[in-house]
Coordinates of C-alpha atoms in Angstrom, one line a residue:
Chain A
M1 CA -3.0 -31.2 94.4
G2 CA -2.6 -29.0 91.3
M3 CA -1.2 -25.5 91.2
T4 CA -2.2 -22.0 89.9
M5 CA 0.0 -20.3 87.4
T6 CA 1.2 -17.8 90.1
E7 CA 2.1 -20.9 92.4
K8 CA 4.0 -22.5 89.5
I9 CA 6.1 -19.6 88.6
L10 CA 7.1 -19.1 92.2
A11 CA 7.9 -22.8 92.6
R12 CA 10.1 -22.7 89.5
G13 CA 11.8 -19.4 90.7
A14 CA 12.5 -21.2 94.1
G15 CA 13.6 -24.5 92.6
R16 CA 10.9 -26.6 94.1
E17 CA 8.5 -29.0 92.9
S18 CA 5.7 -27.3 94.5
V19 CA 4.5 -24.4 96.7
R20 CA 1.4 -23.7 98.6
P21 CA -0.3 -20.2 99.5
G22 CA 1.5 -18.9 102.7
D23 CA 4.8 -20.3 101.9
L24 CA 7.7 -17.9 102.1
V25 CA 10.2 -18.7 99.4
L26 CA 13.4 -17.3 98.0
A27 CA 13.1 -17.1 94.2
R28 CA 15.3 -16.2 91.4
V29 CA 14.0 -13.3 89.3
D30 CA 13.8 -13.4 85.6
F31 CA 13.6 -9.6 85.0
A32 CA 13.6 -6.5 87.0
M33 CA 12.7 -2.9 86.6
G34 CA 13.3 0.5 88.3
H35 CA 12.9 4.3 87.3
D36 CA 13.9 7.6 88.2
L37 CA 12.3 7.7 91.6
T38 CA 13.4 4.2 92.7
I39 CA 16.7 3.6 91.0
P40 CA 18.5 6.3 92.8
P41 CA 17.5 4.9 96.6
A42 CA 18.1 1.4 95.2
G43 CA 21.7 2.0 93.7
K44 CA 22.7 3.8 96.8
I45 CA 21.5 0.9 99.2
M46 CA 23.0 -1.7 97.0
R47 CA 26.3 0.0 96.8
E48 CA 26.9 1.7 99.9
Q49 CA 24.8 -0.4 102.4
M50 CA 24.8 -3.9 100.8
G51 CA 28.5 -3.5 99.5
A52 CA 27.6 -4.9 96.0
E53 CA 29.7 -3.4 93.2
K54 CA 28.0 -4.9 90.1
I55 CA 24.5 -6.2 89.4
W56 CA 23.6 -9.7 89.0
D57 CA 22.6 -9.6 85.3
P58 CA 22.7 -6.3 83.3
E59 CA 20.6 -8.0 80.5
R60 CA 17.7 -8.6 82.7
V61 CA 17.2 -5.1 83.9
A62 CA 15.3 -2.1 82.5
V63 CA 15.4 1.5 83.7
T64 CA 13.1 4.2 82.5
Q65 CA 13.1 7.8 83.0
D66 CA 9.5 8.5 83.4
H67 CA 8.2 9.8 86.6
F68 CA 9.5 13.3 86.9
Q69 CA 11.3 13.2 83.5
P70 CA 11.9 15.4 81.5
A71 CA 13.3 16.8 84.8
K72 CA 10.3 19.1 86.2
D73 CA 12.7 21.0 88.5
A74 CA 16.4 20.8 89.8
A75 CA 16.0 18.2 92.3
S76 CA 14.4 15.7 89.9
A77 CA 17.1 16.6 87.3
T78 CA 19.5 15.2 90.3
L79 CA 17.2 12.0 90.4
G80 CA 17.4 11.7 86.7
R81 CA 21.1 12.1 86.6
L82 CA 21.6 9.4 89.3
T83 CA 19.4 7.0 87.5
R84 CA 21.6 7.6 84.3
E85 CA 24.9 7.3 85.9
F86 CA 23.8 4.2 87.8
S87 CA 22.5 2.6 84.7
H88 CA 25.6 3.2 82.8
S89 CA 28.1 2.2 85.4
M90 CA 26.3 -1.0 85.9
G91 CA 26.1 -1.5 82.0
I92 CA 22.3 -2.1 82.1
K93 CA 21.3 -3.2 78.6
W94 CA 17.6 -1.9 78.7
Y95 CA 18.1 1.9 79.7
F96 CA 15.6 4.1 78.2
E97 CA 16.5 7.7 78.1
V98 CA 14.0 10.8 77.9
G99 CA 12.7 10.7 74.5
Q100 CA 13.4 7.1 73.7
G101 CA 11.3 5.2 76.1
G102 CA 8.4 6.4 78.3
I103 CA 6.3 4.9 81.1
C104 CA 8.0 1.6 82.4
H105 CA 4.7 -0.4 82.2
T106 CA 4.3 0.2 78.4
V107 CA 8.0 0.3 77.4
L108 CA 8.7 -3.3 78.8
P109 CA 5.7 -5.2 77.2
E110 CA 6.1 -3.3 73.8
N111 CA 9.8 -4.2 73.8
G112 CA 9.1 -7.9 74.6
L113 CA 11.1 -7.7 77.8
V114 CA 8.4 -9.5 80.2
L115 CA 7.5 -12.9 79.0
P116 CA 5.2 -15.6 79.8
G117 CA 6.3 -17.9 82.5
E118 CA 8.8 -15.5 84.0
L119 CA 9.0 -14.0 87.5
V120 CA 9.2 -10.1 87.0
V121 CA 9.6 -7.5 89.7
G122 CA 9.5 -3.7 89.3
A123 CA 10.0 -0.9 92.0
D124 CA 6.9 0.7 91.0
S125 CA 3.3 -0.6 92.3
H126 CA 1.9 -0.8 88.7
S127 CA 4.5 -3.7 87.8
C128 CA 1.6 -6.0 88.0
T129 CA 0.7 -4.8 84.7
Y130 CA 3.0 -7.3 82.9
G131 CA 0.8 -10.3 84.3
A132 CA -1.4 -10.0 81.2
L133 CA 1.4 -11.5 79.4
N134 CA 1.1 -14.7 81.5
N135 CA 3.8 -14.0 84.0
F136 CA 4.1 -13.3 87.6
A137 CA 5.0 -9.5 88.0
T138 CA 4.7 -7.6 91.1
G139 CA 5.7 -4.3 92.7
I140 CA 8.5 -4.1 95.1
G141 CA 10.2 -1.3 97.0
S142 CA 13.7 0.2 96.6
T143 CA 15.4 -2.0 99.3
D144 CA 13.9 -5.0 97.7
L145 CA 15.2 -3.8 94.2
A146 CA 18.7 -3.2 95.8
C147 CA 18.4 -7.1 96.8
V148 CA 17.3 -8.2 93.4
L149 CA 20.1 -6.1 91.6
A150 CA 22.9 -7.5 94.0
L151 CA 21.8 -11.1 93.9
G152 CA 19.1 -11.9 91.3
E153 CA 16.7 -13.2 94.0
L154 CA 14.2 -12.1 96.5
W155 CA 11.8 -13.5 99.1
F156 CA 8.2 -13.9 98.3
R157 CA 5.1 -15.0 100.3
V158 CA 3.1 -17.4 97.9
P159 CA -0.2 -15.7 97.7
E160 CA -3.7 -17.2 97.7
T161 CA -5.4 -16.9 94.2
L162 CA -8.6 -15.4 93.5
K163 CA -10.3 -16.4 90.1
F164 CA -12.3 -14.0 88.1
V165 CA -14.3 -15.7 85.3
Y166 CA -15.6 -13.5 82.8
H167 CA -18.5 -14.7 80.7
N168 CA -20.0 -13.3 77.4
R169 CA -18.9 -10.2 75.7
L170 CA -18.4 -6.5 76.6
K171 CA -21.2 -4.2 75.2
E172 CA -20.6 -1.4 72.7
W173 CA -18.6 1.4 74.3
V174 CA -17.8 -0.7 77.3
E175 CA -14.1 -1.2 77.8
A176 CA -11.6 -3.3 79.7
K177 CA -11.1 -0.2 82.0
D178 CA -15.0 -0.2 82.7
L179 CA -14.7 -4.0 83.6
I180 CA -11.8 -3.7 85.9
L181 CA -13.4 -0.6 87.6
Y182 CA -16.5 -2.5 88.1
V183 CA -14.7 -5.5 89.5
I184 CA -12.6 -3.3 91.9
G185 CA -16.0 -1.6 93.0
Q186 CA -17.3 -4.9 93.9
I187 CA -14.4 -6.3 95.9
G188 CA -12.9 -2.9 97.4
V189 CA -9.5 -1.5 97.3
D190 CA -8.5 -4.3 99.8
G191 CA -10.6 -7.0 98.3
A192 CA -7.4 -8.8 97.0
R193 CA -4.9 -7.6 99.4
S194 CA -1.6 -9.5 99.0
K195 CA -3.4 -12.0 96.8
A196 CA -3.0 -13.1 93.1
M197 CA -5.9 -12.0 90.8
E198 CA -6.3 -14.7 88.0
H199 CA -8.5 -13.3 85.1
T200 CA -10.0 -16.0 82.9
G201 CA -13.1 -16.7 80.8
E202 CA -14.3 -16.4 77.2
A203 CA -14.8 -12.7 77.5
L204 CA -11.1 -12.2 77.6
R205 CA -11.0 -13.8 74.0
H206 CA -12.4 -10.7 72.8
I207 CA -10.2 -8.3 74.6
D208 CA -7.0 -7.3 73.0
M209 CA -3.5 -7.3 74.7
E210 CA -3.3 -3.6 75.3
A211 CA -6.9 -3.7 77.0
R212 CA -5.7 -6.7 79.0
L213 CA -2.6 -4.8 80.2
T214 CA -5.2 -2.1 81.5
M215 CA -7.0 -4.9 83.6
T216 CA -3.8 -6.4 85.1
N217 CA -2.4 -2.7 85.8
M218 CA -5.2 -2.2 88.3
A219 CA -4.6 -5.2 90.3
I220 CA -2.9 -3.1 92.8
E221 CA -5.9 -0.9 93.2
A222 CA -7.6 -4.0 94.8
G223 CA -4.5 -4.5 96.8
A224 CA -3.5 -7.6 94.8
K225 CA 0.1 -8.9 94.8
N226 CA -0.2 -9.8 91.1
G227 CA -2.7 -10.0 88.2
I228 CA -2.2 -12.8 85.7
M229 CA -3.8 -14.1 82.7
E230 CA -3.5 -17.4 80.6
F231 CA -1.4 -17.7 77.5
D232 CA -3.6 -17.7 74.2
E233 CA -3.7 -16.8 70.5
V234 CA -3.8 -12.9 71.6
T235 CA -0.6 -13.4 73.7
K236 CA 1.2 -15.3 71.1
E237 CA 0.5 -12.7 68.5
Y238 CA 1.5 -9.8 70.5
L239 CA 4.6 -11.4 71.4
D240 CA 5.8 -12.7 67.9
G241 CA 8.6 -10.5 66.6
R242 CA 8.7 -8.9 69.9
A243 CA 9.9 -11.3 72.5
K244 CA 13.5 -10.8 73.3
R245 CA 14.1 -14.1 74.8
P246 CA 12.6 -17.6 74.4
Y247 CA 9.9 -18.4 76.8
T248 CA 7.6 -21.1 78.1
P249 CA 3.9 -20.3 79.0
V250 CA 2.4 -21.6 82.0
S251 CA -1.3 -22.5 82.8
S252 CA -3.1 -23.4 86.0
D253 CA -3.8 -27.1 86.7
S254 CA -7.5 -28.0 86.6
D255 CA -7.5 -29.2 90.1
A256 CA -5.6 -25.9 91.3
E257 CA -7.1 -24.4 94.5
Y258 CA -8.5 -20.9 94.6
E259 CA -9.5 -19.1 97.7
K260 CA -12.5 -17.7 95.9
V261 CA -14.1 -17.8 92.4
F262 CA -16.0 -14.7 91.1
E263 CA -18.0 -15.0 88.1
F264 CA -19.1 -11.9 86.0
D265 CA -21.5 -11.7 82.9
V266 CA -19.5 -8.9 81.5
E267 CA -22.5 -8.1 79.0
K268 CA -24.2 -6.6 82.2
V269 CA -21.3 -4.4 82.9
E270 CA -22.1 -0.7 82.1
L271 CA -19.9 2.4 81.3
G272 CA -18.7 3.5 84.6
V273 CA -16.3 5.7 86.5
A274 CA -14.6 5.6 90.0
K275 CA -15.9 8.5 91.8
P276 CA -13.7 10.5 94.2
M277 CA -11.6 9.8 96.1
S278 CA -10.9 6.0 95.7
P279 CA -10.8 3.6 92.8
D280 CA -13.4 1.3 94.3
N281 CA -15.9 4.2 94.3
Y282 CA -17.7 2.8 91.2
A283 CA -20.6 4.3 89.6
P284 CA -22.5 3.6 86.3
L285 CA -21.7 6.6 84.1
S286 CA -25.5 7.6 84.0
E287 CA -25.1 8.4 87.8
V288 CA -22.3 11.2 87.2
A289 CA -23.2 12.3 83.8
G290 CA -23.3 16.1 83.9
T291 CA -20.6 16.5 86.2
R292 CA -18.7 19.9 85.4
L293 CA -15.0 19.4 84.6
D294 CA -11.9 21.6 84.8
Q295 CA -9.4 19.2 83.3
V296 CA -9.5 16.0 81.3
F297 CA -6.4 13.8 81.2
I298 CA -5.7 11.0 78.9
G299 CA -2.5 9.3 79.9
S300 CA -0.8 6.9 82.1
C301 CA 0.4 3.2 82.1
T302 CA -3.5 2.3 82.5
N303 CA -4.8 3.9 79.4
S304 CA -2.6 5.9 76.9
R305 CA -1.4 2.9 74.6
I306 CA -2.0 3.4 70.8
T307 CA -5.3 1.6 70.9
D308 CA -6.6 4.1 73.7
L309 CA -5.4 7.1 71.6
R310 CA -7.1 5.8 68.5
R311 CA -10.5 5.7 70.4
A312 CA -9.9 9.1 71.9
A313 CA -9.2 10.6 68.4
A314 CA -12.2 9.0 66.9
V315 CA -14.2 10.9 69.5
L316 CA -12.3 13.9 69.1
E317 CA -12.2 14.1 65.2
N318 CA -13.9 17.5 64.0
H319 CA -14.6 18.5 67.6
K320 CA -13.2 21.0 69.8
V321 CA -12.4 20.9 73.6
A322 CA -15.2 22.7 75.4
P323 CA -14.6 26.3 76.7
G324 CA -13.4 26.3 80.4
V325 CA -11.9 22.7 80.0
R326 CA -8.4 21.8 79.3
L327 CA -7.6 18.4 77.7
I328 CA -4.1 17.1 78.4
I329 CA -3.0 13.9 76.3
T330 CA 0.2 12.1 77.3
P331 CA 1.2 9.1 75.4
S332 CA 2.4 6.3 77.3
S333 CA 5.7 5.8 75.4
H334 CA 7.8 7.0 72.7
Q335 CA 6.9 4.4 70.3
V336 CA 3.2 5.1 71.0
A337 CA 3.8 8.8 70.0
I338 CA 5.7 7.6 66.9
Q339 CA 2.5 5.6 65.9
A340 CA 0.2 8.3 66.9
E341 CA 2.0 10.7 64.6
K342 CA 2.0 8.2 61.6
E343 CA -1.7 7.6 61.9
G344 CA -2.4 11.3 62.1
L345 CA -3.8 11.2 65.6
I346 CA -1.7 14.0 66.8
R347 CA -3.1 16.3 64.2
T348 CA -6.7 15.4 65.4
F349 CA -5.7 16.1 69.1
L350 CA -4.0 19.5 68.3
A351 CA -7.0 20.5 66.0
A352 CA -9.3 19.7 69.0
G353 CA -7.2 22.1 71.2
A354 CA -5.8 19.4 73.4
A355 CA -2.2 19.9 74.9
W356 CA -0.1 17.0 73.5
T357 CA 2.9 16.1 75.7
T358 CA 5.9 13.9 75.6
A359 CA 5.7 10.5 77.2
T360 CA 5.8 10.6 81.0
C361 CA 3.8 9.6 84.0
G362 CA 3.3 13.2 84.5
A363 CA -0.1 14.3 85.8
C364 CA -1.1 10.8 86.9
L365 CA 0.9 11.2 90.2
G366 CA 0.6 15.0 90.5
G367 CA 4.2 15.2 89.3
H368 CA 3.8 17.8 86.4
M369 CA 2.2 18.9 83.1
G370 CA -1.4 18.7 84.7
V371 CA -1.2 19.0 88.5
L372 CA -4.6 19.8 89.8
G373 CA -5.4 22.8 92.1
E374 CA -7.6 23.1 95.0
G375 CA -11.3 22.3 94.3
E376 CA -10.5 21.4 90.6
V377 CA -12.5 18.6 89.1
C378 CA -10.8 16.3 86.8
L379 CA -11.7 13.4 84.5
S380 CA -8.7 11.0 84.1
T381 CA -8.1 7.7 82.4
T382 CA -5.4 7.0 85.1
N383 CA -5.5 4.4 88.0
R384 CA -5.8 5.9 91.3
N385 CA -7.7 8.7 92.7
F386 CA -7.0 8.9 96.4
P387 CA -6.9 12.4 98.0
G388 CA -3.9 14.4 96.7
R389 CA -2.9 11.8 94.0
M390 CA -3.1 14.4 91.1
G391 CA -2.3 17.5 93.2
H392 CA -4.3 19.3 95.9
P393 CA -6.0 16.9 98.4
K394 CA -9.0 18.8 97.8
A395 CA -9.2 18.2 94.0
Q396 CA -11.7 15.7 92.8
V397 CA -10.7 13.1 90.4
Y398 CA -13.0 10.7 88.5
L399 CA -11.4 7.7 86.5
S400 CA -12.8 6.5 83.1
N401 CA -12.0 5.0 79.9
P402 CA -10.5 7.0 77.1
A403 CA -13.4 7.5 74.8
V404 CA -15.5 9.0 77.8
A405 CA -12.7 11.1 78.7
A406 CA -12.6 12.4 75.1
A407 CA -16.2 12.9 74.8
S408 CA -16.3 14.6 78.2
A409 CA -13.7 17.0 77.1
V410 CA -15.8 18.1 74.1
T411 CA -18.9 18.7 76.1
G412 CA -17.3 20.1 79.1
V413 CA -19.2 17.7 81.6
I414 CA -18.9 14.0 82.1
S415 CA -20.6 12.5 79.0
H416 CA -21.6 9.2 77.4
P417 CA -19.3 9.1 74.2
S418 CA -22.4 8.5 71.9
E419 CA -23.3 12.1 72.5
V420 CA -20.3 13.0 70.4
L421 CA -19.7 10.0 68.1
K422 CA -22.6 8.0 66.9
H423 CA -20.5 4.5 66.9
M424 CA -17.0 3.6 67.5
P425 CA -15.6 2.2 64.4
A426 CA -15.4 -1.5 64.7
E427 CA -12.0 -1.8 63.8
I428 CA -10.7 0.2 66.7
A429 CA -13.4 -0.5 69.4
Chain B
M1 CA 21.0 -1.6 113.9
S2 CA 18.7 -4.0 115.8
L3 CA 15.3 -3.8 117.1
P4 CA 14.6 -2.3 120.6
K5 CA 12.9 -5.0 122.8
V6 CA 10.1 -2.5 124.2
V7 CA 9.0 0.9 122.7
R8 CA 6.9 3.3 124.5
G9 CA 5.0 6.4 123.2
R10 CA 1.6 8.3 122.5
A11 CA -0.5 7.1 119.9
W12 CA -1.7 8.9 116.7
K13 CA -4.9 7.5 115.2
F14 CA -5.6 7.2 111.5
G15 CA -8.4 5.6 109.5
D16 CA -8.8 2.8 106.7
N17 CA -7.0 2.7 103.4
I18 CA -4.7 5.4 104.1
D19 CA -2.6 5.5 100.9
T20 CA 1.1 6.3 100.1
D21 CA 0.3 9.6 98.4
Q22 CA -1.4 10.7 101.7
I23 CA 1.5 9.4 103.7
I24 CA 4.1 11.2 101.6
P25 CA 2.6 13.2 98.7
A26 CA 4.4 12.3 95.3
K27 CA 5.8 15.8 95.0
Y28 CA 8.2 15.1 97.7
A29 CA 9.5 12.2 96.1
I30 CA 12.2 14.6 95.0
Y31 CA 13.6 14.1 98.5
S32 CA 13.8 10.3 98.1
L33 CA 17.5 10.4 99.5
D34 CA 16.7 12.7 102.5
E35 CA 14.7 11.1 105.4
T36 CA 14.7 14.2 107.7
E37 CA 13.0 16.4 104.8
L38 CA 10.6 13.4 104.1
G39 CA 9.7 13.3 107.7
K40 CA 8.7 17.0 107.9
H41 CA 6.0 16.2 105.4
A42 CA 4.7 12.8 106.7
M43 CA 0.8 12.2 106.6
E44 CA 0.6 15.8 105.1
G45 CA -1.8 14.3 102.6
V46 CA -4.4 13.2 105.2
P47 CA -7.0 16.1 105.4
G48 CA -6.5 17.8 108.7
H49 CA -2.9 16.6 109.1
E50 CA -1.2 19.2 107.1
T51 CA 1.0 20.2 110.0
W52 CA 1.1 16.8 111.7
A53 CA 4.7 16.0 111.8
G54 CA 5.5 19.0 113.6
G55 CA 3.5 17.6 116.5
V56 CA 5.3 14.3 116.9
T57 CA 7.6 13.5 119.8
R58 CA 10.3 11.2 118.9
G59 CA 9.1 7.6 119.9
D60 CA 5.3 8.2 119.4
I61 CA 3.4 5.4 117.8
L62 CA 1.2 5.5 114.7
V63 CA -2.2 3.3 114.8
G64 CA -3.8 2.8 111.5
G65 CA -6.9 1.1 110.3
S66 CA -7.0 -1.5 107.7
N67 CA -4.9 -1.9 104.3
F68 CA -2.5 0.9 105.7
G69 CA -0.1 2.2 103.1
C70 CA -1.9 1.0 99.9
G71 CA -1.2 2.6 96.7
S72 CA 2.4 3.2 95.3
S73 CA 5.5 1.1 96.0
R74 CA 7.5 3.9 97.1
E75 CA 9.7 3.1 100.0
I76 CA 9.5 6.6 101.0
A77 CA 6.3 6.0 102.7
P78 CA 7.7 4.1 105.6
V79 CA 10.8 6.2 105.4
A80 CA 8.7 9.3 106.0
I81 CA 7.0 8.1 108.9
R82 CA 10.4 7.0 110.5
G83 CA 11.8 10.5 109.5
A84 CA 8.9 12.2 111.4
G85 CA 10.1 10.3 114.6
I86 CA 7.4 7.6 114.7
S87 CA 9.0 4.4 116.4
L88 CA 6.5 1.8 115.4
V89 CA 3.3 1.7 113.2
V90 CA 0.3 -0.7 114.3
A91 CA -2.6 -1.2 112.1
D92 CA -5.5 -3.4 111.5
S93 CA -3.9 -4.8 108.4
F94 CA -1.2 -3.4 105.8
A95 CA -1.0 -3.1 102.1
R96 CA 1.6 -5.6 101.0
I97 CA 4.3 -3.2 99.6
F98 CA 4.3 -1.0 102.6
F99 CA 4.4 -4.2 104.6
R100 CA 7.7 -5.5 102.7
N101 CA 9.1 -2.1 102.7
A102 CA 9.0 -1.8 106.5
I103 CA 10.2 -5.2 107.2
N104 CA 13.0 -4.8 104.6
M105 CA 14.2 -1.6 106.3
G106 CA 14.1 -3.2 109.6
Y107 CA 11.4 -0.8 110.8
P108 CA 9.0 -2.3 113.3
I109 CA 5.2 -2.8 112.2
L110 CA 2.7 -4.6 114.1
Q111 CA -0.7 -6.1 112.8
S112 CA -3.3 -6.1 115.4
P113 CA -6.9 -5.5 114.7
Q114 CA -7.6 -5.3 118.5
A115 CA -5.2 -2.5 119.1
A116 CA -6.6 -0.6 115.9
E117 CA -10.0 -0.7 117.1
A118 CA -9.6 0.2 120.8
V119 CA -6.7 2.6 120.8
E120 CA -7.6 6.3 120.8
E121 CA -5.5 9.4 119.9
G122 CA -3.3 10.4 122.6
D123 CA -3.4 7.1 124.5
E124 CA 0.1 6.1 126.0
L125 CA 1.3 2.9 124.6
E126 CA 4.0 0.4 125.8
V127 CA 4.8 -2.2 123.2
D128 CA 6.8 -5.4 123.6
L129 CA 8.1 -6.1 120.3
E130 CA 9.4 -9.5 120.9
E131 CA 6.3 -10.8 122.6
G132 CA 3.9 -8.7 120.3
I133 CA 2.0 -7.2 123.2
I134 CA 0.6 -3.8 123.1
R135 CA -0.2 -2.3 126.4
N136 CA -2.4 0.7 126.6
L137 CA -1.4 2.5 129.8
T138 CA -4.0 5.1 129.5
K139 CA -7.0 2.7 129.2
G140 CA -5.3 -0.3 131.3
D141 CA -5.9 -2.6 128.4
E142 CA -3.7 -5.1 126.6
Y143 CA -3.7 -6.2 122.9
R144 CA -2.2 -9.0 121.1
A145 CA -0.4 -8.5 117.6
E146 CA -0.5 -11.2 115.1
A147 CA 2.8 -13.2 114.8
F148 CA 4.7 -12.9 111.5
P149 CA 6.3 -15.8 109.7
Q150 CA 9.6 -16.7 111.1
F151 CA 11.7 -15.3 108.2
M152 CA 10.1 -12.0 108.6
T153 CA 10.8 -11.9 112.3
D154 CA 14.5 -12.9 111.6
L155 CA 14.8 -10.2 109.0
L156 CA 13.4 -7.5 111.4
K157 CA 15.6 -8.6 114.3
M158 CA 18.6 -8.6 111.9
G159 CA 18.0 -5.2 111.0
G160 CA 16.2 -5.8 107.6
L161 CA 17.1 -7.0 104.1
V162 CA 20.5 -5.1 104.0
P163 CA 22.4 -7.3 106.4
W164 CA 20.9 -10.3 105.0
V165 CA 22.1 -9.4 101.4
R166 CA 25.5 -8.5 102.8
K167 CA 25.6 -12.1 104.4
R168 CA 24.5 -13.7 101.3
L169 CA 26.9 -11.9 99.2
E170 CA 29.7 -12.9 101.5
E171 CA 28.7 -16.5 101.3
R172 CA 28.9 -16.2 97.6
R173 CA 32.4 -14.7 97.6
Q174 CA 33.6 -17.6 100.0
R175 CA 32.1 -20.3 97.7
A176 CA 33.6 -18.5 94.7
A177 CA 37.1 -18.3 96.6
V178 CA 36.8 -22.1 97.4
R179 CA 36.3 -23.0 94.0
G180 CA 39.2 -20.7 93.0

C-alpha cells in the first residue's frame, strides 16, 4: 500500500518503513520555530520543569519577535526580553530581532529555512504555512516546543489525508485567497479537523509560491493538522539560492490512500469574502458589496508578502483612501518592506493616505496598531475572524484578498477592485 | 502531579467552535506566565460570558460542543481554563492543538458527544477519569467518553509531557555515561 507525502515524512522522522493514519509515532524534527508569545513559556518549561540546560540543535531553531513587538506595553517588553535572552543563551542561530525579521511564517520561507521533505513544527497555529514548500509543518503548543527544544523529537498522530484537486485556472481578479476561503466555506472550520490537506491539480501550476503559502497558511482554519503541496518547478525556483540546507522532495504514491478526494473547477470560483464571525462563512463578493467599513487592514502571514503589496499598490495608485475609513498596511517581513521601498510601493501607500507600519502580526490578532473597537467594521486580508480576534468581540471582520481590500479602502465600502482599477497588470496578477 | 480518579462538579455549557481567542483573548497573552491572572479572564471572549470566571467554583466542569479550542496554538487557552478552577473539560470534539496542549499539560479532557449533547448548564456531574464514565447526578444519566490511544492515556496519567521528557533526558544521560 502506498503512502501520502505526509505519511512518508512522518515515517522517515519516526525511522520506520511505513506508517498508517491513526498511528502514534515519536518522530525526529528537522526544524522548529517559536516567537515572543511562545518562547517565554517554552523556555521556562524546558529549563525549570524538564531540567534541560541546552537545546538539541541551535542551527535548527528560528525565533521571531513578531506578535507584540516592537513591544506594545511593558508586559510585552518583558516577553520580548525573555525571548531575546533565551535565544542568545541557547545560541539559537536563526534569531530575528525587531526590525530584522518580521512575521515568522514569512521569515522562515523567505530565508530558505523550511525545506521539502522536512518535518517542521512551530509554536504557532499558522505554522502549517510552510507545507506549500513540500514539507510536513504543523502548529504546536509551548510544552510541545519545550519537548522539541530539549530532545529534537515529538509525538504525532499520523493524520488521515484529504486530497483537494484543483482543475482549470483562476479567473481574472480571483486569487488563491478567494479559492481557500471558498474551500473552507465548503468543508467548514472543522472540515479537516486533525487531518492533512493535500492540495494538487493543474490549477496550482499557475499559482506562485507566495499565493501557495496563502493557501497552506489557512489549513488550520479548516482545523487541519497540516497543508501540503507537491514539489514542482515553482517550488524549485523559489528555493534556488535560498535553501539553507540540501533537501529531498517527497511525493505521494499513486496508490496512496485518501480519506476523501475533493475536486474543484477553480474557474467557477468567484471573488469572495468570509463574513463575520467565522472563516468558513464564505460569501461571493457580490453578496456583501456596499458594506460600509471603518477600517481596512492589509497585513499578516496570510496576505502581506511582496506580491500581495504589489497588487494593493496597483489598485491604490493615484487614489485616496475614502473619508471615514482608515487603511493600515503592515508588511509581513523586513525583507518585504525593503523590497516595497525599492519598488516605490510605500510612496503609493503613503500618497493614498494609508498608515504604513513596521512588520509585525499587529492588528491581525488584536495585538496593536489597528485593534478594533465595539461595533466597528473591518475588511482584512488576514486569516481568522472569530469574535474578538481583532479586538472588541462586537467588532465585525470580513476577510478578503489584498486587491479587494485596497479597492474597498478607496470606495469606503466593500467593492470589486475593477471599480477602481480596470485590469490588474498581467505581470503582477 | 498525577490525575485524580474521580472529579465532581457543576457543568458549564458552551457551544460549537469555541475558539482560543474567545477562551482567552489575545490581549491577555502578556500574562502568558501567570496562570492565576489568565484564569480571571477565561472564556471572557464568549458573548455573555464577560464575567464568567468569577462564578466558577473550584472543581466545576466545562462542557463544550464540537471543535472546542479551535484557532491559535497558544497553550494559554487550556492554562486559562485550568486557572479559572475548572477541573475537567468535556467536549463533543476538540481542535487538535488544544487537545495536544491539554494532554501535554497533564490536564484532563474527555471527548463525549453523548455528554456534550445531554448535559445542561448547572447539572451536577461525577466523572470517573480512569473508566471514562460521566455520571449526570442531576438527571440520573450516564455517558461514555471515547477512549484515547494508549500513549496519550499514559502521558495523562504520568502528568503530561514534562515528566516524560525528564525521563527521556535521564535515559540519554545514562546512555552517554555508559559510552563514557
